[in-house]
Structures are given as structure tokens and as C-alpha cells.
Short mmCIF file of C-alpha atoms and ligand atoms in Angstrom, two decimals:
data_model
loop_
_atom_site.label_atom_id
_atom_site.label_comp_id
_atom_site.label_asym_id
_atom_site.label_seq_id
_atom_site.Cartn_x
_atom_site.Cartn_y
_atom_site.Cartn_z
CA MET A 260 67.00 88.81 -127.59
CA LYS A 261 64.47 91.00 -125.76
CA ASP A 262 64.80 88.96 -122.55
CA GLY A 263 68.51 89.85 -122.41
CA ARG A 264 69.84 86.40 -123.23
CA VAL A 265 72.46 86.13 -125.95
CA PHE A 266 71.80 83.88 -128.92
CA PRO A 267 75.04 82.12 -129.95
CA THR A 268 76.68 83.71 -132.93
CA GLY A 269 78.37 80.48 -134.10
CA ALA A 270 77.08 80.09 -137.66
CA LEU A 271 74.14 77.69 -137.84
CA PRO A 272 74.39 75.70 -141.10
CA PRO A 273 71.44 76.08 -143.49
CA LEU A 274 68.31 74.12 -142.57
CA ASP A 275 65.54 72.49 -144.61
CA GLY A 276 63.06 73.85 -142.04
CA GLU A 277 63.57 76.85 -139.73
CA LEU A 278 64.77 77.80 -136.28
CA SER A 279 62.10 80.14 -134.96
CA LEU A 280 63.10 82.88 -132.53
CA ASP A 281 59.57 84.28 -132.46
CA ALA A 282 58.49 85.21 -128.92
CA GLY A 283 55.04 83.61 -129.28
CA VAL A 284 56.47 80.34 -130.60
CA ARG A 285 59.01 80.24 -127.78
CA ALA A 286 56.33 81.05 -125.18
CA ALA A 287 54.21 78.12 -126.41
CA ALA A 288 57.22 75.80 -125.94
CA ALA A 289 57.60 77.13 -122.37
CA ASP A 290 54.29 75.60 -121.30
CA ASP A 291 52.92 72.07 -121.11
CA PHE A 292 49.87 70.14 -119.91
CA GLY A 293 51.12 70.36 -116.31
CA HIS A 294 51.19 74.20 -116.28
CA VAL A 295 53.59 73.91 -113.35
CA VAL A 296 57.05 74.51 -114.88
CA GLU A 297 57.80 77.33 -117.33
CA LYS A 298 61.14 77.61 -119.15
CA THR A 299 61.46 79.65 -122.31
CA PRO A 300 63.84 78.23 -124.93
CA LEU A 301 66.21 80.36 -126.99
CA GLY A 302 64.61 79.02 -130.14
CA VAL A 303 62.20 76.40 -131.49
CA LEU A 304 63.30 74.17 -134.36
CA ARG A 305 60.54 73.47 -136.86
CA PRO A 306 62.33 70.65 -138.65
CA ALA A 307 61.69 69.56 -142.21
CA SER A 308 64.10 66.61 -142.06
CA ALA A 309 66.05 64.36 -139.70
CA ARG A 310 69.09 66.21 -141.01
CA ASP A 311 67.75 69.45 -139.47
CA VAL A 312 67.63 67.81 -136.04
CA ALA A 313 71.14 66.43 -136.56
CA VAL A 314 72.53 69.82 -137.67
CA VAL A 315 70.92 71.72 -134.78
CA THR A 316 71.97 69.10 -132.23
CA ARG A 317 75.61 69.24 -133.38
CA TRP A 318 75.54 73.05 -133.41
CA ALA A 319 73.87 73.16 -129.97
CA ALA A 320 76.46 70.79 -128.51
CA GLU A 321 79.30 72.89 -129.95
CA ASN A 322 77.78 76.04 -128.42
CA GLY A 323 77.05 74.53 -125.01
CA LEU A 324 73.27 74.58 -125.54
CA LYS A 325 70.66 71.99 -124.55
CA VAL A 326 68.13 70.33 -126.87
CA ALA A 327 64.75 68.82 -126.01
CA ALA A 328 62.17 67.20 -128.26
CA ARG A 329 58.60 68.29 -127.68
CA GLY A 330 56.08 65.67 -128.78
CA ARG A 331 52.60 67.00 -128.08
CA GLY A 332 53.46 68.79 -124.84
CA HIS A 333 51.61 66.58 -122.33
CA SER A 334 54.41 66.38 -119.83
CA THR A 335 53.20 67.50 -116.39
CA PHE A 336 56.55 68.83 -115.17
CA GLY A 337 58.44 70.65 -117.91
CA ARG A 338 60.18 67.54 -119.23
CA SER A 339 60.25 68.80 -122.82
CA GLN A 340 61.26 72.33 -121.80
CA VAL A 341 64.70 73.90 -121.89
CA ASP A 342 65.80 77.43 -121.01
CA ALA A 343 69.38 77.51 -122.28
CA GLY A 344 68.69 75.82 -125.57
CA ILE A 345 66.46 74.65 -128.38
CA VAL A 346 63.13 72.84 -128.37
CA VAL A 347 62.52 70.58 -131.39
CA ASP A 348 58.84 70.69 -132.32
CA MET A 349 58.22 67.06 -133.26
CA ALA A 350 54.71 67.80 -134.54
CA TYR A 351 56.44 68.50 -137.87
CA PHE A 352 57.26 64.77 -138.08
CA ASP A 353 53.63 63.66 -138.39
CA GLU A 354 53.73 61.49 -141.50
CA ILE A 355 52.33 57.98 -141.79
CA HIS A 356 55.05 56.50 -143.99
CA ARG A 357 53.78 52.97 -144.53
CA VAL A 358 51.08 50.62 -143.24
CA GLY A 359 52.16 46.99 -143.70
CA ASP A 360 50.55 43.66 -142.76
CA ASP A 361 52.00 43.60 -139.26
CA ARG A 362 53.69 46.99 -138.79
CA VAL A 363 53.34 50.71 -139.43
CA THR A 364 56.09 53.28 -139.90
CA VAL A 365 55.32 56.82 -138.70
CA GLY A 366 57.03 60.10 -137.87
CA ALA A 367 57.66 60.27 -134.12
CA GLY A 368 55.51 63.39 -133.72
CA THR A 369 52.45 61.56 -135.07
CA THR A 370 49.65 61.19 -132.54
CA TRP A 371 48.31 57.77 -131.66
CA ARG A 372 44.96 59.03 -132.98
CA SER A 373 46.51 59.45 -136.44
CA VAL A 374 48.21 56.05 -136.20
CA VAL A 375 44.91 54.36 -135.45
CA ALA A 376 43.12 56.32 -138.18
CA ALA A 377 45.70 55.01 -140.66
CA THR A 378 45.64 51.36 -139.55
CA LEU A 379 41.96 50.68 -138.75
CA PRO A 380 40.87 50.74 -142.43
CA ASP A 381 43.16 47.69 -142.83
CA HIS A 382 41.63 46.10 -139.68
CA LEU A 383 44.91 46.54 -137.82
CA THR A 384 45.72 48.27 -134.53
CA PRO A 385 48.71 48.86 -132.28
CA PRO A 386 48.36 46.27 -129.49
CA VAL A 387 48.81 48.84 -126.69
CA LEU A 388 47.30 52.31 -126.79
CA PRO A 389 47.15 55.13 -124.24
CA ASN A 390 43.68 56.11 -123.02
CA TYR A 391 44.22 59.57 -124.53
CA LEU A 392 45.09 59.34 -128.23
CA ASP A 393 46.55 62.83 -128.74
CA LEU A 394 49.90 61.91 -127.20
CA SER A 395 52.76 61.55 -129.69
CA VAL A 396 54.39 58.25 -130.57
CA GLY A 397 57.83 59.60 -129.59
CA GLY A 398 56.44 61.05 -126.34
CA THR A 399 55.04 57.77 -125.04
CA LEU A 400 57.95 55.68 -126.35
CA SER A 401 60.23 57.96 -124.31
CA VAL A 402 58.47 57.04 -121.06
CA GLY A 403 57.18 53.50 -121.75
CA GLY A 404 53.55 53.87 -122.75
CA ILE A 405 51.14 51.87 -120.63
CA GLY A 406 47.66 50.83 -121.70
CA VAL A 407 44.80 48.62 -120.61
CA SER A 408 46.28 45.73 -122.63
CA THR A 409 49.75 45.95 -121.05
CA HIS A 410 49.03 42.75 -119.09
CA GLN A 411 48.85 40.96 -122.47
CA TYR A 412 51.34 42.86 -124.65
CA GLY A 413 53.67 44.79 -122.35
CA MET A 414 54.35 48.50 -122.75
CA GLN A 415 54.24 50.36 -126.05
CA THR A 416 58.05 50.24 -125.98
CA ASP A 417 57.80 46.42 -126.11
CA ASN A 418 55.97 46.70 -129.42
CA VAL A 419 58.53 48.58 -131.51
CA CYS A 420 60.34 47.03 -134.50
CA GLU A 421 62.73 49.80 -135.45
CA LEU A 422 63.57 53.44 -134.70
CA GLU A 423 65.38 56.22 -136.52
CA VAL A 424 67.26 58.34 -133.98
CA VAL A 425 69.45 61.45 -133.98
CA THR A 426 72.16 61.04 -131.33
CA GLY A 427 73.99 63.76 -129.39
CA ASP A 428 76.85 64.06 -131.86
CA GLY A 429 74.39 64.60 -134.69
CA GLU A 430 74.45 61.11 -136.21
CA ILE A 431 71.27 59.74 -137.78
CA LEU A 432 71.07 56.03 -136.89
CA ILE A 433 68.61 53.19 -137.45
CA CYS A 434 68.26 50.93 -134.43
CA SER A 435 66.33 47.74 -133.71
CA PRO A 436 66.82 44.55 -131.67
CA GLU A 437 69.33 43.46 -134.34
CA THR A 438 71.00 46.74 -135.37
CA ASN A 439 72.51 49.25 -132.91
CA SER A 440 70.67 47.37 -130.17
CA GLU A 441 72.35 49.38 -127.39
CA LEU A 442 70.79 52.56 -128.78
CA PHE A 443 67.45 50.76 -129.29
CA ASN A 444 67.46 49.62 -125.66
CA SER A 445 68.44 53.07 -124.41
CA VAL A 446 66.00 55.32 -126.24
CA ARG A 447 62.94 53.20 -125.45
CA ALA A 448 61.72 54.58 -122.09
CA GLY A 449 64.98 56.55 -122.02
CA LEU A 450 63.33 59.85 -121.00
CA GLY A 451 64.79 61.56 -124.07
CA GLN A 452 68.32 61.26 -122.61
CA PHE A 453 70.09 59.56 -125.51
CA GLY A 454 68.60 60.84 -128.75
CA VAL A 455 65.67 62.30 -130.60
CA ILE A 456 63.41 59.63 -132.08
CA ILE A 457 62.56 60.77 -135.61
CA ARG A 458 60.65 57.81 -136.99
CA ALA A 459 59.21 54.62 -135.48
CA THR A 460 58.13 51.29 -136.93
CA LEU A 461 55.49 49.83 -134.63
CA THR A 462 53.95 46.37 -134.33
CA LEU A 463 50.33 45.92 -135.43
CA VAL A 464 47.84 43.19 -134.55
CA PRO A 465 44.41 42.42 -136.04
CA ALA A 466 41.86 44.97 -134.83
CA PRO A 467 38.59 43.78 -133.29
CA ASP A 468 35.29 45.03 -134.68
CA ARG A 469 33.66 45.79 -131.37
CA ALA A 470 34.22 45.97 -127.63
CA ARG A 471 31.79 44.97 -124.91
CA THR A 472 32.56 47.08 -121.85
CA TYR A 473 31.61 46.37 -118.24
CA VAL A 474 31.76 48.91 -115.41
CA LEU A 475 31.30 47.17 -112.05
CA SER A 476 30.93 48.77 -108.61
CA TYR A 477 32.48 47.68 -105.33
CA ALA A 478 31.95 48.80 -101.76
CA ASP A 479 35.64 48.74 -100.92
CA LEU A 480 39.19 48.52 -102.24
CA GLU A 481 39.64 44.92 -101.06
CA GLY A 482 36.65 43.75 -103.11
CA LEU A 483 37.86 45.62 -106.19
CA ALA A 484 41.42 44.29 -105.91
CA ALA A 485 40.27 40.71 -105.30
CA ASP A 486 38.13 40.65 -108.45
CA GLN A 487 40.81 42.41 -110.52
CA GLN A 488 43.29 39.71 -109.56
CA LEU A 489 40.76 36.95 -110.18
CA LEU A 490 40.24 38.26 -113.72
CA LEU A 491 43.97 38.69 -114.29
CA ARG A 492 44.58 35.04 -113.28
CA ARG A 493 41.58 33.63 -115.11
CA GLY A 494 41.99 35.55 -118.38
CA GLY A 495 38.97 35.94 -120.64
CA VAL A 496 38.96 39.75 -120.55
CA ASP A 497 41.10 41.77 -122.94
CA HIS A 498 41.29 45.05 -121.07
CA LEU A 499 41.35 45.62 -117.33
CA ARG A 500 41.42 48.84 -115.31
CA GLY A 501 40.13 50.23 -112.06
CA SER A 502 39.39 53.65 -110.64
CA ILE A 503 38.41 55.14 -107.32
CA VAL A 504 36.50 58.41 -107.11
CA LEU A 505 35.32 60.54 -104.24
CA ASP A 506 31.58 61.08 -104.58
CA ASP A 507 29.76 63.04 -101.86
CA ASP A 508 32.52 62.27 -99.36
CA ALA A 509 32.32 58.52 -100.06
CA TRP A 510 34.88 56.57 -102.09
CA GLN A 511 33.39 54.69 -105.05
CA HIS A 512 35.38 51.76 -106.44
CA GLN A 513 35.00 50.77 -110.08
CA LEU A 514 36.29 47.88 -112.14
CA GLU A 515 36.38 48.59 -115.87
CA ILE A 516 36.82 45.66 -118.23
CA ALA A 517 36.43 45.10 -121.95
CA VAL A 518 36.10 42.04 -124.13
CA LEU A 519 37.15 42.62 -127.73
CA LEU A 520 34.96 41.01 -130.37
CA GLY A 521 34.92 40.03 -134.02
CA ALA A 522 31.83 40.86 -136.08
CA ASP A 523 30.12 37.53 -135.27
CA ASP A 524 31.25 37.08 -131.67
CA HIS A 525 28.63 37.05 -128.90
CA PRO A 526 30.14 37.13 -125.42
CA ASP A 527 28.32 35.37 -122.61
CA ASP A 528 28.07 37.92 -119.79
CA ASP A 529 27.48 35.16 -117.25
CA VAL A 530 30.84 33.63 -118.17
CA VAL A 531 32.69 36.97 -118.19
CA LEU A 532 31.26 37.99 -114.82
CA ALA A 533 31.21 34.56 -113.14
CA GLY A 534 32.43 34.60 -109.56
CA LEU A 535 32.76 38.40 -109.33
CA ALA A 536 31.52 40.00 -106.12
CA ASP A 537 30.46 43.42 -107.44
CA ASP A 538 27.17 45.12 -106.68
CA ARG A 539 25.49 43.75 -109.81
CA SER A 540 22.53 46.15 -109.57
CA HIS A 541 24.95 48.94 -110.58
CA ALA A 542 26.68 47.10 -113.42
CA GLN A 543 26.83 49.00 -116.72
CA ILE A 544 27.29 46.93 -119.88
CA ASP A 545 27.73 48.56 -123.29
CA ASP A 546 28.57 47.51 -126.83
CA LEU A 547 30.73 49.91 -128.84
CA SER A 548 32.48 49.78 -132.17
CA TYR A 549 36.24 49.46 -131.63
CA ALA A 550 36.76 53.02 -132.93
CA GLU A 551 34.12 54.35 -130.48
CA TYR A 552 35.73 52.39 -127.69
CA LEU A 553 39.17 53.88 -128.40
CA GLU A 554 37.68 57.36 -128.39
CA ALA A 555 35.76 56.90 -125.12
CA PHE A 556 38.30 59.03 -123.20
CA ASP A 557 37.41 61.96 -125.48
CA ARG A 558 34.06 62.28 -123.64
CA PHE A 559 36.04 62.83 -120.44
CA THR A 560 38.37 65.41 -122.00
CA GLU A 561 35.33 67.24 -123.40
CA LEU A 562 33.88 67.36 -119.89
CA LEU A 563 37.17 68.68 -118.49
CA CYS A 564 37.31 71.33 -121.22
CA SER A 565 33.77 72.43 -120.35
CA THR A 566 34.59 72.78 -116.62
CA GLY A 567 37.96 74.48 -117.27
CA GLU A 568 39.88 71.65 -115.58
CA TRP A 569 41.69 70.74 -118.81
CA ALA A 570 43.46 74.12 -118.57
CA ASP A 571 44.16 73.92 -114.80
CA PRO A 572 47.56 72.89 -113.42
CA HIS A 573 47.92 69.09 -113.40
CA PRO A 574 50.26 67.88 -110.65
CA TRP A 575 49.72 64.22 -111.58
CA TRP A 576 51.38 61.41 -109.66
CA MET A 577 51.93 57.96 -111.18
CA THR A 578 53.50 54.89 -109.60
CA PHE A 579 53.62 51.09 -109.59
CA LEU A 580 53.12 49.16 -106.34
CA PRO A 581 54.25 45.60 -105.57
CA GLY A 582 51.15 43.38 -105.65
CA SER A 583 51.71 41.97 -102.15
CA VAL A 584 51.32 45.39 -100.45
CA ALA A 585 49.28 47.28 -103.04
CA VAL A 586 45.97 47.28 -101.17
CA LYS A 587 47.60 48.24 -97.87
CA VAL A 588 49.61 51.13 -99.34
CA ALA A 589 46.75 52.38 -101.50
CA HIS A 590 44.46 52.28 -98.46
CA GLU A 591 46.87 54.40 -96.42
CA VAL A 592 47.37 56.93 -99.21
CA ILE A 593 43.68 57.23 -100.06
CA ALA A 594 42.67 57.52 -96.40
CA ASP A 595 44.70 60.74 -96.15
CA LEU A 596 43.30 62.32 -99.34
CA VAL A 597 40.65 65.02 -99.22
CA SER A 598 38.55 66.15 -102.16
CA GLU A 599 40.81 69.19 -102.89
CA ASP A 600 43.71 66.77 -103.36
CA LEU A 601 42.05 65.43 -106.51
CA GLY A 602 39.96 68.42 -107.66
CA GLY A 603 36.50 68.33 -109.24
CA HIS A 604 36.85 65.39 -111.63
CA GLY A 605 40.10 63.94 -110.31
CA PHE A 606 40.36 60.23 -109.60
CA VAL A 607 42.65 57.46 -108.44
CA VAL A 608 43.75 54.76 -110.90
CA PHE A 609 44.29 51.31 -109.36
CA TYR A 610 44.65 48.05 -111.26
CA PRO A 611 46.98 45.05 -111.43
CA LEU A 612 49.34 43.95 -114.19
CA ASP A 613 51.23 40.77 -114.74
CA LYS A 614 54.52 42.38 -115.70
CA GLY A 615 55.72 39.25 -117.55
CA GLN A 616 55.24 40.86 -120.96
CA ILE A 617 57.33 43.94 -120.09
CA THR A 618 60.86 43.52 -121.42
CA THR A 619 62.04 47.09 -122.17
CA PRO A 620 65.24 47.43 -120.11
CA LEU A 621 64.60 51.01 -118.91
CA VAL A 622 60.96 50.48 -117.88
CA ARG A 623 61.31 50.16 -114.12
CA MET A 624 58.91 47.98 -112.16
CA PRO A 625 58.62 46.67 -108.58
CA ASN A 626 60.33 43.38 -107.90
CA GLU A 627 57.21 41.17 -108.00
CA GLU A 628 55.36 39.46 -110.85
CA ILE A 629 52.04 41.18 -110.13
CA VAL A 630 52.25 44.96 -109.77
CA PHE A 631 49.52 47.57 -109.40
CA VAL A 632 49.25 50.81 -111.33
CA PHE A 633 48.51 53.45 -108.69
CA ASN A 634 48.00 57.01 -109.99
CA LEU A 635 46.52 60.25 -108.74
CA VAL A 636 44.98 62.10 -111.69
CA ARG A 637 44.39 65.52 -110.21
CA PHE A 638 43.40 69.06 -111.05
CA ALA A 639 44.57 72.08 -109.06
CA SER A 640 42.15 74.92 -109.66
CA THR A 641 42.58 77.16 -106.63
CA GLY A 642 45.90 78.90 -107.21
CA PRO A 643 49.67 78.55 -106.74
CA GLU A 644 49.58 77.55 -103.04
CA HIS A 645 47.33 74.65 -103.93
CA VAL A 646 49.74 73.52 -106.67
CA GLU A 647 52.71 73.87 -104.32
CA ARG A 648 50.98 71.77 -101.67
CA LEU A 649 50.15 69.00 -104.16
CA LEU A 650 53.73 68.94 -105.49
CA GLU A 651 55.01 68.52 -101.93
CA GLN A 652 52.41 65.83 -101.34
CA ASN A 653 53.61 64.06 -104.51
CA TRP A 654 57.07 63.93 -103.04
CA THR A 655 55.87 62.68 -99.63
CA LEU A 656 53.69 60.01 -101.20
CA TYR A 657 56.55 58.93 -103.45
CA ARG A 658 58.73 58.36 -100.37
CA ARG A 659 55.93 56.22 -98.93
CA VAL A 660 55.70 54.17 -102.14
CA LEU A 661 59.49 53.77 -102.37
CA THR A 662 59.62 52.43 -98.81
CA ALA A 663 57.03 49.83 -99.80
CA GLY A 664 59.09 48.69 -102.81
CA GLY A 665 57.13 50.74 -105.33
CA VAL A 666 58.48 52.51 -108.40
CA LEU A 667 57.77 55.84 -110.08
CA TYR A 668 56.19 56.00 -113.53
CA PRO A 669 58.32 58.91 -114.72
CA VAL A 670 55.50 61.08 -116.00
CA SER A 671 54.81 62.42 -112.50
CA ALA A 672 54.95 66.06 -111.43
CA PHE A 673 57.72 66.62 -108.89
CA PRO A 674 61.49 67.03 -109.18
CA LEU A 675 64.04 64.26 -108.65
CA THR A 676 67.76 64.88 -108.12
CA PRO A 677 70.36 62.97 -110.19
CA GLU A 678 70.98 60.77 -107.11
CA GLU A 679 67.29 59.95 -106.90
CA TRP A 680 67.20 59.10 -110.62
CA GLU A 681 70.14 56.78 -110.06
CA LYS A 682 68.11 54.99 -107.37
CA HIS A 683 65.07 54.97 -109.65
CA PHE A 684 66.99 53.18 -112.42
CA GLY A 685 68.59 50.83 -109.89
CA SER A 686 70.34 47.91 -111.59
CA ALA A 687 69.87 49.62 -114.98
CA TRP A 688 71.83 52.71 -113.87
CA PRO A 689 75.23 51.54 -115.22
CA MET A 690 73.55 51.05 -118.61
CA VAL A 691 72.00 54.55 -118.41
CA ARG A 692 75.35 56.15 -117.52
CA GLU A 693 77.26 54.32 -120.25
CA ALA A 694 74.62 55.06 -122.89
CA LYS A 695 74.71 58.75 -121.94
CA GLY A 696 78.47 58.84 -122.38
CA ARG A 697 78.23 57.06 -125.71
CA PHE A 698 75.17 58.66 -127.33
CA ASP A 699 75.05 62.11 -125.72
CA PRO A 700 78.61 62.86 -124.59
CA SER A 701 77.93 66.63 -124.39
CA ARG A 702 74.89 65.93 -122.19
CA CYS A 703 72.80 68.19 -124.33
CA PHE A 704 69.53 66.20 -124.46
CA THR A 705 66.41 66.72 -122.37
CA PRO A 706 67.57 68.61 -119.29
CA GLY A 707 63.97 68.81 -118.00
CA TYR A 708 64.30 65.47 -116.18
CA GLU A 709 67.51 66.53 -114.40
CA VAL A 710 68.84 62.98 -114.68
CA PHE A 711 72.43 64.24 -115.26
C1 FAD B 903 45.54 63.23 -120.70
C2 FAD B 903 46.75 62.33 -120.58
C3 FAD B 903 46.59 60.97 -120.67
C4 FAD B 903 47.70 60.13 -120.56
N1 FAD B 903 47.52 58.79 -120.68
C5 FAD B 903 48.58 57.97 -120.65
C6 FAD B 903 48.43 56.58 -120.85
O1 FAD B 903 47.32 56.07 -121.04
N2 FAD B 903 49.55 55.81 -120.82
C7 FAD B 903 50.79 56.35 -120.62
O2 FAD B 903 51.77 55.62 -120.62
N3 FAD B 903 50.95 57.66 -120.42
C8 FAD B 903 49.89 58.48 -120.43
N4 FAD B 903 50.07 59.82 -120.23
C9 FAD B 903 51.44 60.32 -119.99
C10 FAD B 903 52.14 60.51 -121.33
O3 FAD B 903 52.51 59.26 -121.87
C11 FAD B 903 53.43 61.29 -121.21
O4 FAD B 903 53.19 62.51 -120.60
C12 FAD B 903 54.02 61.48 -122.61
O5 FAD B 903 55.38 61.77 -122.48
C13 FAD B 903 53.33 62.60 -123.31
O6 FAD B 903 53.54 62.53 -124.69
P1 FAD B 903 53.73 63.88 -125.51
O7 FAD B 903 53.79 63.52 -126.94
O8 FAD B 903 52.76 64.93 -125.16
O9 FAD B 903 55.21 64.22 -125.03
P2 FAD B 903 55.90 65.55 -124.47
O10 FAD B 903 55.25 65.99 -123.22
O11 FAD B 903 56.00 66.51 -125.56
O12 FAD B 903 57.32 64.93 -124.13
C14 FAD B 903 57.48 64.09 -123.02
C15 FAD B 903 58.95 63.70 -122.87
O13 FAD B 903 59.34 62.89 -123.98
C16 FAD B 903 60.40 63.51 -124.70
N5 FAD B 903 60.14 63.30 -126.12
C17 FAD B 903 59.01 63.60 -126.80
N6 FAD B 903 59.13 63.21 -128.08
C18 FAD B 903 60.36 62.67 -128.21
C19 FAD B 903 61.09 62.11 -129.30
N7 FAD B 903 60.54 62.00 -130.51
N8 FAD B 903 62.34 61.66 -129.08
C20 FAD B 903 62.91 61.75 -127.85
N9 FAD B 903 62.27 62.27 -126.78
C21 FAD B 903 61.01 62.72 -126.96
C22 FAD B 903 60.32 64.98 -124.33
O14 FAD B 903 61.56 65.65 -124.46
C23 FAD B 903 59.87 64.91 -122.88
O15 FAD B 903 60.96 64.66 -122.05
C24 FAD B 903 48.98 60.68 -120.33
C25 FAD B 903 49.14 62.06 -120.23
C26 FAD B 903 48.04 62.88 -120.35
C27 FAD B 903 48.23 64.36 -120.22
#
């Protein structure tokens, strides 16, 4: 190879697809949405079958190489990258295999946008969706997949019926709660450590026709958190979020809620908003079709593309806080932030969840029933020193959150050592270690997390 590395000569069995050694293809697999880490693989598998992934995995393991699946490349810290090995481009598994009455079967590289496009004509929808629909099914199932309906339905990993997986010794296995359940419980939110998800059968629920959305303003974090928790306890809203933005050196606090509606439903705003202490003169209320509602985040990505921030480095930081200390910790963190810490259109995400619906064993959460999502969505536009400073800040803030009983959402941009991953998984660590030994004995999968 031109970069001096030696490609293994051990004969690679014939493939249905191809293993690309093209420099441009490999360079594309060395980048991701974070633009922070850059590792060039030896080759990129463009698979045409599950068998291709199995063959290449077995061959890689025999030759001491690593393998990482790349969904749609939205990791912020090189998690789908690999230097001494092969990246599997999952975008080639983008088929919608079957839409049933209560489930859909798709290739794991399919985007959630394509899933929704296939199910909405039948008035069906996945119960939990990410705000940004161009993530792959396999990519979010590998980390958990949180959405604004997680308080009702759990994570996306809690809404999976069955998976087809290639394991580290090149076996192609079907797993579900009933069949190969150890594999099923390991690969969901398993950070790609135990197998490559090839195909997923996902739960569907009836889709609403419309959504009425409410954006409410608060003077402070306490007011926002109090009303968020009131709504969480009271029910009556389907989706619940909150964000905090720095506007002209003043923090603005927003509660974002949605009520999902059938064609003939007419929500009573007075009932939905009863008892809330927002500044009602700033309330924004809109009616959208469900499809428009799901695509609302696209307006934001269009804005970021127009400002160039979509292409900037993204040292994002995502955590969960225990409900009892969430306001205190968030206050302390936010008080120390300056506008360059978030960048032009950066923002803080802050909203509560009742974690009762979350049952995926490897989704880690604080040890309280109510937890708060607490994320810094940030854009680093002023060069490498800026990125370096934000990565260090991510680490410092993570220590602060850990001390308060918080937990990392493992899509954040900073490195963890194997010892720190062991602490992250906590009581689930023995399961992680055993599953690694059983399903990836050569430790070839997904080195980008540095779990092992
Ligand atoms: C704009 C934006 C919005 C986001 N919104 C949300 C959100 O609302 N909710 C949420 O939970 N997360 C959200 N995320 C985080 C996102 O879920 C993760 O970054 C996710 O892993 C990205 O999916 P991807 O398909 O791009 O995966 P990639 O970045 O390609 O891969 C991520 C990890 O998953 C592994 N992986 C990918 N596919 C497979 C597979 N088939 N089998 C095994 N391992 C696999 C990779 O090896 C890698 O380790 C968001 C990220 C961005 C950039």
C-alpha cells in the first residue's frame, strides 16, 4: 500500500461484494461527523450479503486485523474507525425487507428516514425515533437510541423483536428475546463489541396524523425543570424535551412538548398547559402533519449547513444525571460555560425521563427512577486548539457528572480507558466481559471505543 502498511497476503475467499482498497474510499472511512479522530483502514468492505461480513470477519480474525461496522458515520469520536483493519460499509444493507402489522424488517444500514418512509403509508411508525433521521438503524441500536418518547417506550433498543448478527468467529446468527438471548442482550447498546448487526426487525405502533407542538419559555432552569417534571408526572403530553441556549449573553430556557393527534382530535391547549409557569406571552403553538413534525430537525441541519457548522468539528458531550441533583449539577456546569464552548448554534439539552420503560441490559442509567438527559451539542469552528480544549473540558465535566452519580451516554467525544469503561458498565461489566469472550474471542470488533 502507498502508506507503507502491508496488506495481509492470506487468501481472502471470494466475496459477493468487494473489498475496496481505493485510497478515496478508505479516506472517507477515516472521517466521521465528529471530525476529531482520523484513522485510515486497510480496506473497506462493500458487502453484498451477510456471508461477506462473515467471511471477512473470519479472515480478519485469522490475520490479526480489526473490523468495525460503519453505519452512517455520525460518531463524534472515531467509534466506527479502525487503522489496522477493515471497515464494513453498512450503507449497502439498506433494504426494507418487510412491513408487517406491528413490525418492520430492515437492513441495519437503513436510515430511520427510510424506515419511516416505508411504514407511514401503512399508518405505522417506530415508537422511538432520533431527532435526526439520517442515522442508521444499526448505529443507534449499537448505542441505545434515545428519543422524545423514551419516557413512554424506552430506548430504541427496547423496541427490537429480532436481529441477524455476524459474530467474531464468522457465524451468522438470529437472536431475539427467545433465541440466542445472550447475543440479543449483548449487541443491543453493545457499542459494536460483540457482532455486526446485519438485519433488524423493529416494533411498530399506529402513527398519528398530526402533532401539536408547544415551545414554552422560562426565566430560569428551576422553572423549566419544575414544569418538565410536572408534565412527566401528569402525563397528557406525548413528547417532552428541553433546551437551553445562550442568546446575547443571557441563557434562554425552553420546554418543547408535543401532543400526537388522530385526524379528528382537537387538543384543548388550556388542559395541556394547565398549571405551567412559563412566560405565556412567548409561547409558540403549531400544528404539523406527523411527517412534517418528524422532519422538523431538518430545518436545523439546513441552517447548520448554511453557516458551515455542519462541517465543523463536533466535540459533543452527552450524559444522564440523577433527577435529585440534576438542576444543581446542570447549574454548575452551565455557569462555567462561555459562548465559545457551544459555538454559534450550539445548545444544551436538558429534560427528564422516567427510566421505567428502559430494560436493555447494556443501556446504563443513574440509579434513580427519574433521570435527566444533559447534553452539550457544540460546534468548534476556530481551529485545533479550540477542539483540544473542548475535549479536555468534556473529560473534566464527565468527572463532575460521575461524582454526582451521573452516567455517560456513549456517543460523547472523549477517550475512555478500558478501566473507565469497566466502571461505566458497572454491574453489567461481567456480562460484557463474558459476551466478549464468547462472541468475539479474537477481540476483533470495533476497536474505536477502546473497551478492551
Ligand atoms: C445530528 C445527530 C443527531 C443525533 N441524534 C440522536 C438522537 O436523537 N438519539 C440518539 O440516541 N442518538 C443521537 N445521535 C447519536 C447517534 O445515535 C450515534 O452517533 C449513532 O451511533 C450514529 O449512528 P450512525 O449510523 O451514523 O453510526 P456510526 O457512527 O456509523 O457508528 C456508530 C457506532 O456503532 C457501530 N455500528 C454501526 N452500525 C453497526 C452495526 N450494524 N452493527 C454493529 N455495530 C454498528 C459503529 O461501529 C460505531 O461504533 C445523534 C448524532 C448526530 C450526529
